[in-house]
Short mmCIF file of C-alpha atoms in Angstrom, two decimals:
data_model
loop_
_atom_site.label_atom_id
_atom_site.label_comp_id
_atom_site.label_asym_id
_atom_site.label_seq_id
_atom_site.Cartn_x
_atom_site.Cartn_y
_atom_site.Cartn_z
CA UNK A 946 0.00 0.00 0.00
CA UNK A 947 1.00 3.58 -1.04
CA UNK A 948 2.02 5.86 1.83
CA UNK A 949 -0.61 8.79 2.14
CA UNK A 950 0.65 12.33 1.32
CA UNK A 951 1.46 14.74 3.51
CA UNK A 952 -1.14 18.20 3.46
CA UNK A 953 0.73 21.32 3.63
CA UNK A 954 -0.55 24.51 4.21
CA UNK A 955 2.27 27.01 3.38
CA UNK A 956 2.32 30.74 4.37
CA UNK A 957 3.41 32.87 1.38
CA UNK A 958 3.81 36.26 3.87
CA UNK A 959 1.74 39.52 2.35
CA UNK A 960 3.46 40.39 -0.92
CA UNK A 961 7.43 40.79 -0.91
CA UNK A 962 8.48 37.07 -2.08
CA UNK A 963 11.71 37.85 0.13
CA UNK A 964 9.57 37.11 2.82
CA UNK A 965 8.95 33.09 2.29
CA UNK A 966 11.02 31.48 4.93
CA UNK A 967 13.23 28.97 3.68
CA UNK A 968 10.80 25.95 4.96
CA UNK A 969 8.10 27.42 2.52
CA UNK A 970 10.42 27.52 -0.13
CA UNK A 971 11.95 23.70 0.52
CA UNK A 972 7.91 22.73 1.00
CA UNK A 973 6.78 24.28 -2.16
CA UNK A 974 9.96 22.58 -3.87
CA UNK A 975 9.00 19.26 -2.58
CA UNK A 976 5.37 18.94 -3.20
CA UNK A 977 3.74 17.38 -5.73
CA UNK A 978 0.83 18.72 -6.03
CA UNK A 979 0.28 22.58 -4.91
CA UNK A 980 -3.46 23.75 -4.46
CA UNK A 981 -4.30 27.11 -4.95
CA UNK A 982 -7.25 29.02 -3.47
CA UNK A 983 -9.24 31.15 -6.07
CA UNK A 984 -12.33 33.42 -5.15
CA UNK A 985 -15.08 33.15 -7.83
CA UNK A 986 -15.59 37.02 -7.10
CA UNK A 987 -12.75 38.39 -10.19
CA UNK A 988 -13.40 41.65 -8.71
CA UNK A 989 -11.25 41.54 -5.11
CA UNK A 990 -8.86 38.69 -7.24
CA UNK A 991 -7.79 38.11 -3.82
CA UNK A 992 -7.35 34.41 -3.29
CA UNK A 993 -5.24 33.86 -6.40
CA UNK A 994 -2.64 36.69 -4.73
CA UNK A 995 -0.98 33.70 -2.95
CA UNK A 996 0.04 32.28 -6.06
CA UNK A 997 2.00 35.73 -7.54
CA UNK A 998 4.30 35.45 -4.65
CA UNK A 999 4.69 31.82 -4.27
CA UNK A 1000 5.77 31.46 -8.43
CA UNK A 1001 8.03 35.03 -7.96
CA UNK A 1002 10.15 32.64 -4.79
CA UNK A 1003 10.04 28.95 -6.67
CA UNK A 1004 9.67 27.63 -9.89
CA UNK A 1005 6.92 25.54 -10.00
CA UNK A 1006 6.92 24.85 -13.46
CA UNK A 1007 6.21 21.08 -13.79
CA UNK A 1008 4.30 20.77 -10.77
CA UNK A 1009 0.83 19.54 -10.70
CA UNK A 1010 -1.09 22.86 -10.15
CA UNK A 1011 -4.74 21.94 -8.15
CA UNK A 1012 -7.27 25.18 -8.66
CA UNK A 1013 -9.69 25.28 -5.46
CA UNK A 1014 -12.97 27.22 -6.21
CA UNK A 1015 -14.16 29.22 -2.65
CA UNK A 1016 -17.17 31.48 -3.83
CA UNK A 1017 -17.20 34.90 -2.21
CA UNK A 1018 -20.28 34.40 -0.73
CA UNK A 1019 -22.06 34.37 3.11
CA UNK A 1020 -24.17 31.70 2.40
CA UNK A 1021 -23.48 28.65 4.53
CA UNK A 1022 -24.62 25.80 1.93
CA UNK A 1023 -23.19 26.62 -0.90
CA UNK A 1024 -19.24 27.70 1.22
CA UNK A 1025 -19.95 24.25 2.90
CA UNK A 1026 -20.53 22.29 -0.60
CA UNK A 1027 -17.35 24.32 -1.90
CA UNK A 1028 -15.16 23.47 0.85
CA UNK A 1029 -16.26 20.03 1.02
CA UNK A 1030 -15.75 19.65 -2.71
CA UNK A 1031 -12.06 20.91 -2.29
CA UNK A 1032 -11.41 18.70 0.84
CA UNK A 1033 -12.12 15.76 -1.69
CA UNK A 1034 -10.08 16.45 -3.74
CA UNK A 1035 -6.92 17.34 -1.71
CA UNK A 1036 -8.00 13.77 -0.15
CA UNK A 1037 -8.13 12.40 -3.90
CA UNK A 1038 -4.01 13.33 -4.21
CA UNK A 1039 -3.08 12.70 -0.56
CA UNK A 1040 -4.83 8.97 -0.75
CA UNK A 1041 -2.63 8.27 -4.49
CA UNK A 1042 0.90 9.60 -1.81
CA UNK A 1043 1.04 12.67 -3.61
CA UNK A 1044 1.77 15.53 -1.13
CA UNK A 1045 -0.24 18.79 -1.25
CA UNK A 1046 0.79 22.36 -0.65
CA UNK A 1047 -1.95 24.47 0.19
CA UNK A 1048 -0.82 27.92 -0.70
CA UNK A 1049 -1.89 30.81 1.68
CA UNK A 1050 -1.53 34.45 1.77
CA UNK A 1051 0.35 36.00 5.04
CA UNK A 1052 -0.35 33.02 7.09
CA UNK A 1053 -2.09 29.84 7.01
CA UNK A 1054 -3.44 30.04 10.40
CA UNK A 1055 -4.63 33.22 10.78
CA UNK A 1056 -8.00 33.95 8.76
CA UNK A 1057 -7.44 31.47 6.03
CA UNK A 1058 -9.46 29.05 4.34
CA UNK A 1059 -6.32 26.24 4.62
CA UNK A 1060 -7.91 26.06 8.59
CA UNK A 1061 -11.84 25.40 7.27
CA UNK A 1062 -10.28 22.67 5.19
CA UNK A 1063 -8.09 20.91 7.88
CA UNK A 1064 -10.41 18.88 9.48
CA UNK A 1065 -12.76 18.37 6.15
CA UNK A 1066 -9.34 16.58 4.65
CA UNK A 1067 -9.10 14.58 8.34
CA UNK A 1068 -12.54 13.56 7.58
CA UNK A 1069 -11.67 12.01 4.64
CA UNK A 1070 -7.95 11.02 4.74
CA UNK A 1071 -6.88 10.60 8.42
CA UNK A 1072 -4.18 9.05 8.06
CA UNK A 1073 -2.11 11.72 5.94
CA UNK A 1074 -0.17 13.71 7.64
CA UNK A 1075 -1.18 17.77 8.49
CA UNK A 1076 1.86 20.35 8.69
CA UNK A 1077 1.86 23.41 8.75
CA UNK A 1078 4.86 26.56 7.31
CA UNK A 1079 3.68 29.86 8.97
CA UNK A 1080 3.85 32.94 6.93
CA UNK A 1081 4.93 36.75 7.77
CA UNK A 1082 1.46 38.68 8.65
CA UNK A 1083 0.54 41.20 6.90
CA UNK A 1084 0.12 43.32 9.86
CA UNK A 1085 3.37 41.93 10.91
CA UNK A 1086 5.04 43.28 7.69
CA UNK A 1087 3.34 46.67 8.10
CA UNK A 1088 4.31 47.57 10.94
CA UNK A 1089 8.21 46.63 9.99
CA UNK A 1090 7.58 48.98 7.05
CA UNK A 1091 6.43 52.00 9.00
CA UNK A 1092 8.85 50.98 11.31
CA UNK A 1093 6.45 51.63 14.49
CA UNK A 1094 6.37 48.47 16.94
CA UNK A 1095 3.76 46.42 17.53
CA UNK A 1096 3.99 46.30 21.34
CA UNK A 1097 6.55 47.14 23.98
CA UNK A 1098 6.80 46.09 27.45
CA UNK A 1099 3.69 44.79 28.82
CA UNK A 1100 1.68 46.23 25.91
CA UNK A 1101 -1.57 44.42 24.91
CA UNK A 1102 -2.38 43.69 21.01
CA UNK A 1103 -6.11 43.16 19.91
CA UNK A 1104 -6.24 41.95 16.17
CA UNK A 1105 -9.81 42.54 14.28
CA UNK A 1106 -10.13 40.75 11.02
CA UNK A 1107 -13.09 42.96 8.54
CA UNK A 1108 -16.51 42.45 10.18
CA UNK A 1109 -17.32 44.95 13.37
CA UNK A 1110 -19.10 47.92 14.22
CA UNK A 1111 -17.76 51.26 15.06
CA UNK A 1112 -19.16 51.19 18.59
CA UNK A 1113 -17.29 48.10 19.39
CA UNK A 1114 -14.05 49.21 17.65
CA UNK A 1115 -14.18 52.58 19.78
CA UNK A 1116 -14.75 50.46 23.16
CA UNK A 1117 -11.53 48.61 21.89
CA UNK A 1118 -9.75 51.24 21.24
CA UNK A 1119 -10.52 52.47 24.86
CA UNK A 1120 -9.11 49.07 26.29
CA UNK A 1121 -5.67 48.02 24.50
CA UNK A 1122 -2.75 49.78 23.88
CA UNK A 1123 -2.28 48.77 20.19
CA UNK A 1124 -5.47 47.61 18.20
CA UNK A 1125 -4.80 46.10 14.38
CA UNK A 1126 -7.79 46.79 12.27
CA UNK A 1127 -7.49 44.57 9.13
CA UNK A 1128 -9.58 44.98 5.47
CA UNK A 1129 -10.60 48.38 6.72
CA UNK A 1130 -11.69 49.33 3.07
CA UNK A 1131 -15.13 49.43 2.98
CA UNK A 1132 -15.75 51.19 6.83
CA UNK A 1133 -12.86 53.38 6.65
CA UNK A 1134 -14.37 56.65 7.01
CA UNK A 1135 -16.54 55.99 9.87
CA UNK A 1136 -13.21 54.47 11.65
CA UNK A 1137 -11.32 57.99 10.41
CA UNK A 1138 -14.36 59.85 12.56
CA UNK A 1139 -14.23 57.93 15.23
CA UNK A 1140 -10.34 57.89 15.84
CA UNK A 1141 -10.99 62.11 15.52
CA UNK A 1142 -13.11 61.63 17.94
CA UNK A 1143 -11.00 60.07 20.40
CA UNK A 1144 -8.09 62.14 19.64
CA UNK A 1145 -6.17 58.98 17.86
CA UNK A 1146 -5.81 60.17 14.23
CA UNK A 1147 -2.25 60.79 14.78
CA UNK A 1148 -1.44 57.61 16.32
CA UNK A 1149 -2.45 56.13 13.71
CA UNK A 1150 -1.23 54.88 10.22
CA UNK A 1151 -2.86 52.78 7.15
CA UNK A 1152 -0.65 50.39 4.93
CA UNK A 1153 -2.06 48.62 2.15
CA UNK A 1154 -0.63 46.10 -0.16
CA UNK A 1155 2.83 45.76 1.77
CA UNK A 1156 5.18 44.31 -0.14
CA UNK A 1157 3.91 44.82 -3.49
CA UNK A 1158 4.99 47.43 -5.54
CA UNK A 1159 1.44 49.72 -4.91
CA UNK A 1160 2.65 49.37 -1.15
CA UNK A 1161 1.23 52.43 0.87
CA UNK A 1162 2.07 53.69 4.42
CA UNK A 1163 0.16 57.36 5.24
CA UNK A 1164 0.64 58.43 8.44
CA UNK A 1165 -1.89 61.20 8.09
CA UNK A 1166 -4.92 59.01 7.66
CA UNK A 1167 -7.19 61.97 7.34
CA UNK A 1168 -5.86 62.40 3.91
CA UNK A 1169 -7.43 59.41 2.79
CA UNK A 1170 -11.24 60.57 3.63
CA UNK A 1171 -13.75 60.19 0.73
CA UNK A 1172 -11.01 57.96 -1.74
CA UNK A 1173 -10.92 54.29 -2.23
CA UNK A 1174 -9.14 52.14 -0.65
CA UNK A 1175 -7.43 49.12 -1.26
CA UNK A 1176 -9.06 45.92 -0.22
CA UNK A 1177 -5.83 44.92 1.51
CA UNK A 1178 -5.69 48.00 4.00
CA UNK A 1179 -4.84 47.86 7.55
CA UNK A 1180 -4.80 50.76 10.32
CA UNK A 1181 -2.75 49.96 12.82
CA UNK A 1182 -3.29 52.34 15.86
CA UNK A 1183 -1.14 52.24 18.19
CA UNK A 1184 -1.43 54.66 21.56
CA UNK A 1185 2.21 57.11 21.64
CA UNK A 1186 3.31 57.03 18.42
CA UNK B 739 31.91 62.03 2.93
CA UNK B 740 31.02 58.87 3.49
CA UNK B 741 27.56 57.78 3.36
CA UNK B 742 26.04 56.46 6.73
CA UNK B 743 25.33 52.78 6.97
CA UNK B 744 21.48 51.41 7.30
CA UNK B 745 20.34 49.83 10.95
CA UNK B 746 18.57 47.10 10.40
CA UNK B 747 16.09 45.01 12.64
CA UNK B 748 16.27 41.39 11.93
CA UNK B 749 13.48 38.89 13.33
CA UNK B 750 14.91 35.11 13.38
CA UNK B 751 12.02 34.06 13.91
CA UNK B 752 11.34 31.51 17.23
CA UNK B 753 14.55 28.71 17.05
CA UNK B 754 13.65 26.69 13.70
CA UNK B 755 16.40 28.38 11.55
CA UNK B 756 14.35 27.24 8.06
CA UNK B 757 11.93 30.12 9.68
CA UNK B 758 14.28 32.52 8.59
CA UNK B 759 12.69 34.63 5.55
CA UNK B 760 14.86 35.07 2.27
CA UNK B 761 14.84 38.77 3.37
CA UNK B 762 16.47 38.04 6.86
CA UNK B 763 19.36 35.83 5.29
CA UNK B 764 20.02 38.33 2.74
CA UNK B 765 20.14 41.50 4.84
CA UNK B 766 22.78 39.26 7.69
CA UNK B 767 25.03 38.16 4.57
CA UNK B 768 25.05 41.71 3.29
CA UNK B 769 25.40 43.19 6.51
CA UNK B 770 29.14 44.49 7.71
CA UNK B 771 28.21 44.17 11.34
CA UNK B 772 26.00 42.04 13.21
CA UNK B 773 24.72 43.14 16.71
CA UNK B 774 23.58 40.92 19.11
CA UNK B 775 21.16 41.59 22.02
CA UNK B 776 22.71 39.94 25.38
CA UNK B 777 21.41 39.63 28.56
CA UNK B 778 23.09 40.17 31.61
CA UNK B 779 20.80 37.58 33.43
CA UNK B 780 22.80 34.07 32.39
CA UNK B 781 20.16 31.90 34.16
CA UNK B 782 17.51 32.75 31.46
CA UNK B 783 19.88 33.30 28.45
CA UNK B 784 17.01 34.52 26.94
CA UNK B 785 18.64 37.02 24.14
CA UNK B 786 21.30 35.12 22.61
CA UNK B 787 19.47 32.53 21.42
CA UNK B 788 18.73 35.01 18.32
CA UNK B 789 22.50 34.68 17.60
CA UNK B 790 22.77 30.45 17.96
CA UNK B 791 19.36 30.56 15.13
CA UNK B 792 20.96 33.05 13.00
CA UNK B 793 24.57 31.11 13.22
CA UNK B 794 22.58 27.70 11.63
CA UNK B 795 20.74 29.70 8.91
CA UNK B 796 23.84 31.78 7.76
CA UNK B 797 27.35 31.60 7.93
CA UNK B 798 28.59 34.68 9.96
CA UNK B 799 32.42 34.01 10.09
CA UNK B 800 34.48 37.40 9.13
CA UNK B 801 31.48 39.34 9.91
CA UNK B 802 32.16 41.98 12.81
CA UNK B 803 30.33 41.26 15.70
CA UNK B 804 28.77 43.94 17.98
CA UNK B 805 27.54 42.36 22.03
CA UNK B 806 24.91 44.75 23.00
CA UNK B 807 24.16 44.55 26.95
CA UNK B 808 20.92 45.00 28.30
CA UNK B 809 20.59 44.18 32.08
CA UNK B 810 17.46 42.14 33.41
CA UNK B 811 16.09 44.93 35.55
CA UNK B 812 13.03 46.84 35.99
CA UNK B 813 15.41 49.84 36.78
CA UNK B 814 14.89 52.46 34.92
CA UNK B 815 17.59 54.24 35.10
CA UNK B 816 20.05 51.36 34.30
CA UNK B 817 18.44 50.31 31.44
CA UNK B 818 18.13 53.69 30.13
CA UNK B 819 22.06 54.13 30.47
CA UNK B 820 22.27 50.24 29.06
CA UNK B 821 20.02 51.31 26.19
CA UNK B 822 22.29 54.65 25.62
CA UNK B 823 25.16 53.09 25.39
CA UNK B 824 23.98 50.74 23.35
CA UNK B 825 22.59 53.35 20.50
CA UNK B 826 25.73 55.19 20.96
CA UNK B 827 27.94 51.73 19.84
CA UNK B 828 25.35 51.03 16.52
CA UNK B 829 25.32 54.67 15.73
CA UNK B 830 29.23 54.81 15.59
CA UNK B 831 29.22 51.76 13.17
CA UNK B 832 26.37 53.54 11.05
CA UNK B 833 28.40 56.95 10.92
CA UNK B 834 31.74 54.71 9.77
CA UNK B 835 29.40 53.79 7.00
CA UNK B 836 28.49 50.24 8.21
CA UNK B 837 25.21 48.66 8.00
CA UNK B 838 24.51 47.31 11.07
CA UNK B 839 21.82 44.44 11.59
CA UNK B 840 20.70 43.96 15.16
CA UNK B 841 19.12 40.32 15.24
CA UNK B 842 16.25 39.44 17.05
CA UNK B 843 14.29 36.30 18.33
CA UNK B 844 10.93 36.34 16.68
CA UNK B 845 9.90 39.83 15.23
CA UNK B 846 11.60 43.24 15.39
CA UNK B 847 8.33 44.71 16.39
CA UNK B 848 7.22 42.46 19.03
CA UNK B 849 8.28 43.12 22.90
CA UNK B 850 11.59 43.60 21.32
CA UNK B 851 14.65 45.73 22.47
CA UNK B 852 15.08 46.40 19.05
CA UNK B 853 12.46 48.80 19.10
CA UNK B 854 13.57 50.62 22.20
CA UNK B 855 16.88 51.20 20.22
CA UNK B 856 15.33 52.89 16.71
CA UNK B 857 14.45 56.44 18.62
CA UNK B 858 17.82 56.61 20.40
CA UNK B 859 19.75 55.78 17.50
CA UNK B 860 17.86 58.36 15.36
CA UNK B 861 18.64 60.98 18.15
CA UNK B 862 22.55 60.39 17.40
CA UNK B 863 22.27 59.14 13.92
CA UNK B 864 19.15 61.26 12.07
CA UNK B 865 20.77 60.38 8.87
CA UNK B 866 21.40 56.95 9.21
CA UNK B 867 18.05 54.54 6.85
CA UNK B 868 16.25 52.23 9.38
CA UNK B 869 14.87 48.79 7.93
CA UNK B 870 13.05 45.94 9.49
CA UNK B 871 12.73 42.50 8.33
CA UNK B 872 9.66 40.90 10.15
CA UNK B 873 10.15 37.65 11.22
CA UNK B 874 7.79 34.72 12.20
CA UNK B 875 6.62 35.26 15.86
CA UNK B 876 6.66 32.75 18.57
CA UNK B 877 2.93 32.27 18.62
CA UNK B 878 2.45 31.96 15.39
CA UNK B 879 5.00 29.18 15.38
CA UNK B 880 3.17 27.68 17.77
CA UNK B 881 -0.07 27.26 16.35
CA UNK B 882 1.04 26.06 13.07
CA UNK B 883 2.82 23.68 14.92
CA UNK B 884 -0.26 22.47 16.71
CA UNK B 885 -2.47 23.05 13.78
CA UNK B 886 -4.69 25.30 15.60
CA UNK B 887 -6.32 28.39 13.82
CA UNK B 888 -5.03 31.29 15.68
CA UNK B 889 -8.23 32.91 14.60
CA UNK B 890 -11.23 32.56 11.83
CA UNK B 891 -13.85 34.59 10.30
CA UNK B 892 -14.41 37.53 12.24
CA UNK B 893 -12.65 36.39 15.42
CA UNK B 894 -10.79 38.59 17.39
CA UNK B 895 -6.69 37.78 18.67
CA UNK B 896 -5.88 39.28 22.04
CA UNK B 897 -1.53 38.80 22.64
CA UNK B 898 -0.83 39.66 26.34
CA UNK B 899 2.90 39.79 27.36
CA UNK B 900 4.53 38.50 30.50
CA UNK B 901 3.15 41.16 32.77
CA UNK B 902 -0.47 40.94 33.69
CA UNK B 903 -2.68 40.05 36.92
CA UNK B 904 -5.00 37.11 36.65
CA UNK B 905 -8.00 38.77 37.14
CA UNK B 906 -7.60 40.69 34.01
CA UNK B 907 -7.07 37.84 32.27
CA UNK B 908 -10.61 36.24 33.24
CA UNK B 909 -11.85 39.52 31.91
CA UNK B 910 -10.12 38.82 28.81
CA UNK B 911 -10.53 35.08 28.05
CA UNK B 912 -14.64 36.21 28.66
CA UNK B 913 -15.06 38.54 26.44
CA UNK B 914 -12.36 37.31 23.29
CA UNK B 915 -12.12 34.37 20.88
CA UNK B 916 -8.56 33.79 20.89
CA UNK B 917 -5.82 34.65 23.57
CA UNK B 918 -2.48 34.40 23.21
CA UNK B 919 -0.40 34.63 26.70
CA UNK B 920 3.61 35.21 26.25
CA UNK B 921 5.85 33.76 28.58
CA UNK B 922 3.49 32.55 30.97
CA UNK B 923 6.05 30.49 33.51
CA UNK B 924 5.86 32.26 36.27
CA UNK B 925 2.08 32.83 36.77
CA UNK B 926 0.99 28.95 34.96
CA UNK B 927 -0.39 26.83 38.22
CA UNK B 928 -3.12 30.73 38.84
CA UNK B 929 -3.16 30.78 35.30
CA UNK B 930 -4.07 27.04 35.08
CA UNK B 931 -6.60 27.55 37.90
CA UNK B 932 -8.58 30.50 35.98
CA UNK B 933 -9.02 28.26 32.79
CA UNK B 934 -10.13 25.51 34.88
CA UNK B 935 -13.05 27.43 37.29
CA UNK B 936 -13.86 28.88 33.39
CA UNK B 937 -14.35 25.42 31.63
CA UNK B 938 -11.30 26.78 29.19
CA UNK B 939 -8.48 24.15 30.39
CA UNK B 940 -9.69 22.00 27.38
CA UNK B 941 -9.39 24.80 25.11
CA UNK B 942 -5.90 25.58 25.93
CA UNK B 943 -2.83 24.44 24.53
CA UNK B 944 0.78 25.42 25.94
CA UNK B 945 3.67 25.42 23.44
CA UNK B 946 7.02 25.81 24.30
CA UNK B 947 10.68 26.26 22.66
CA UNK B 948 9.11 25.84 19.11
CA UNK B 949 11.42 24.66 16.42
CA UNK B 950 13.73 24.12 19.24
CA UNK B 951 14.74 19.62 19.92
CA UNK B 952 13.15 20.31 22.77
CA UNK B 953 10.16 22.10 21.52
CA UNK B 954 6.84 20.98 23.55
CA UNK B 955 3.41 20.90 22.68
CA UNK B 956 0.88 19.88 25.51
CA UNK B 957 -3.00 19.90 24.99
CA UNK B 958 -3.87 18.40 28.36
CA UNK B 959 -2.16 21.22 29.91
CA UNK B 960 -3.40 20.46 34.06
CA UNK B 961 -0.45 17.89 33.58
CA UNK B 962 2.01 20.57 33.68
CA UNK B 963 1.00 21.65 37.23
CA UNK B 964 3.82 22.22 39.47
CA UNK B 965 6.31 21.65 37.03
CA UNK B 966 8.79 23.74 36.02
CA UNK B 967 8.50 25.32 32.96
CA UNK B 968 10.29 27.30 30.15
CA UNK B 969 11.38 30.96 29.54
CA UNK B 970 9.36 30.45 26.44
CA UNK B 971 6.16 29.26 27.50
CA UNK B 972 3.05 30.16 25.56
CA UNK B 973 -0.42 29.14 26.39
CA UNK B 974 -3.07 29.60 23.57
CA UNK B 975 -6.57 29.41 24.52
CA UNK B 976 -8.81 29.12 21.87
CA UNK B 977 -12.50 28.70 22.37
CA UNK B 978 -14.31 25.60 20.60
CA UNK B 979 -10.69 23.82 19.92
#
């Protein structure tokens, strides 16, 4: 009997393709098979990103390329029938020994659809092995860019991925020293009004695409009101800077 | 005149020297000088393990090497003067035209001295470029390592450093999906005893020494009470895991 493959997911970082780590690099050299997330929604492009970067580090000319369909979409059935369509067939290539790479942008464990398909895979292939390359954040590579720490001392970090309210972010933004807004594109002015309100505008800056060549760092974020904004926009506020 | 040399932050990432980035090993080959972050404390060691990751991912021999002392102390004063001195060594380098790359365990812009060190050095050095390579951080290290999602959807990531009092913790691990707690040795068995009077033992794992031989990762983590446990201790509690 064939040995089962091994399922990698493999962090890609946010954009600069200096920022692999060598494991991601040796992984993506060594799979067989590497899967690549697409979004059916052309218009954000934002799942096929992961790919750009990975083929900029490693040539992966001659490897078996598997496309995996995720629809942009809130409805449960049809995310659950997509993700349980792409779980078979990552099973599919594990069960003939092949070993996948699951290619992720910034990290695999951190808001990434590599995690929904972990244990749909288990379900179907226990027996092949799950490992896992993390990947430089992109908040983690913006705030190297802008050069402004994360956290010092005994300084608490909250990280909020797109989805919240304004009344919830401001209560945050009461409580922690350094609070890491992420896909702040489509509530971006009401977050510009609120940190006005609480006197945080300046301590605060927006980077966008780090990494790429449209990278963006503003550190007057009031300059942005009214224009559009990238869909891959963090504010990082962050209290003394 | 000669032009001034760049300062550069290096993140090694957490021990696993494949968790270098390409960036990382690029910037410490180019780099004329290498400064290293030392501890006065020899018990914990804690800052020159940076230097033993870097050593297996790139071959440093020829390269100058600057020791940087920074005392264990809460003493303000003392590390101020440690930190001075300190800015004053990397800015001479810069001004002689070197490019200086201060390494550091995990990221540059995480609870790092590294940070501390960027204002100081501007204050003698305005001149002198400042560049940071992120590197992979501890906890995210960890949780690809256990395969746990640091956080999905529109989860939120609290990351609490060393210092903290247990009942703000239970205030915490109420109201947040995901919270990470750094170096949590000396407060583990009260620590321990919170998660269990919450229900949240079972959703905790503990991680230490990641990509270290003896890197540990315990799920049932009530077996660890007592014990003695590593410098680099991280418990991850995760709710639903």
């Amino acid at each position: 009997m064939k040995a089962f493959g091994t399922f990698y997911g493999v962090g890609v970082g946010p954009g600069d393709p200096e920022l692999l780590t060598l494991k991601a690099i040796n992984v993506l050299k060594g799979a067989q098979v590497i899967a690549v997330p697409r979004s059916s929604d052309s218009s954000s492009d934002g799942l096929s990103q992961a790919l750009r970067i990975a083929e900029k580090a490693v040539d992966l000319k001659g490897k078996e390329m598997m496309e995996l369909l995720f629809p942009m979409t809130k409805d449960r059935e049809s995310l659950k029938s997509a993700r349980k369509e792409a779980a078979a067939k990552v099973a599919g290539a594990l069960k003939a020994g092949k070993s996948v790479a699951f290619i992720t942008l910034g990290d695999p464990m951190l808001y990434s659809t590599f995690s929904y398909l972990v244990p749909l895979v288990r379900e179907v292939a226990p027996e092949a092995p799950v490992k896992v390359v993390p990947g430089i954040t992109s908040y983690g590579a913006a705030v190297s860019a802008a050069v402004v720490p994360l956290a010092e001392s005994d300084e608490k970090v909250i990280i909020i991925p797109a989805a919240y309210d304004i009344d919830e972010v401001k209560g945050l933004l009461k409580s922690f020293d350094t609070v890491v807004l992420m896909k702040v594109n489509r509530i971006f002015d009401s977050l510009l009004d609120a940190l006005v309100s609480m006197g945080l505008d300046g301590s605060a800056i927006l980077v966008s695409r780090v990494g790429w060549p449209e990278e963006k760092i503003v550190t007057d974020i009031k300059s942005l009101r009214g224009g559009k904004l990238d869909y891959f926009s963090t504010v990082i506020v962050k209290k003394g800077i």
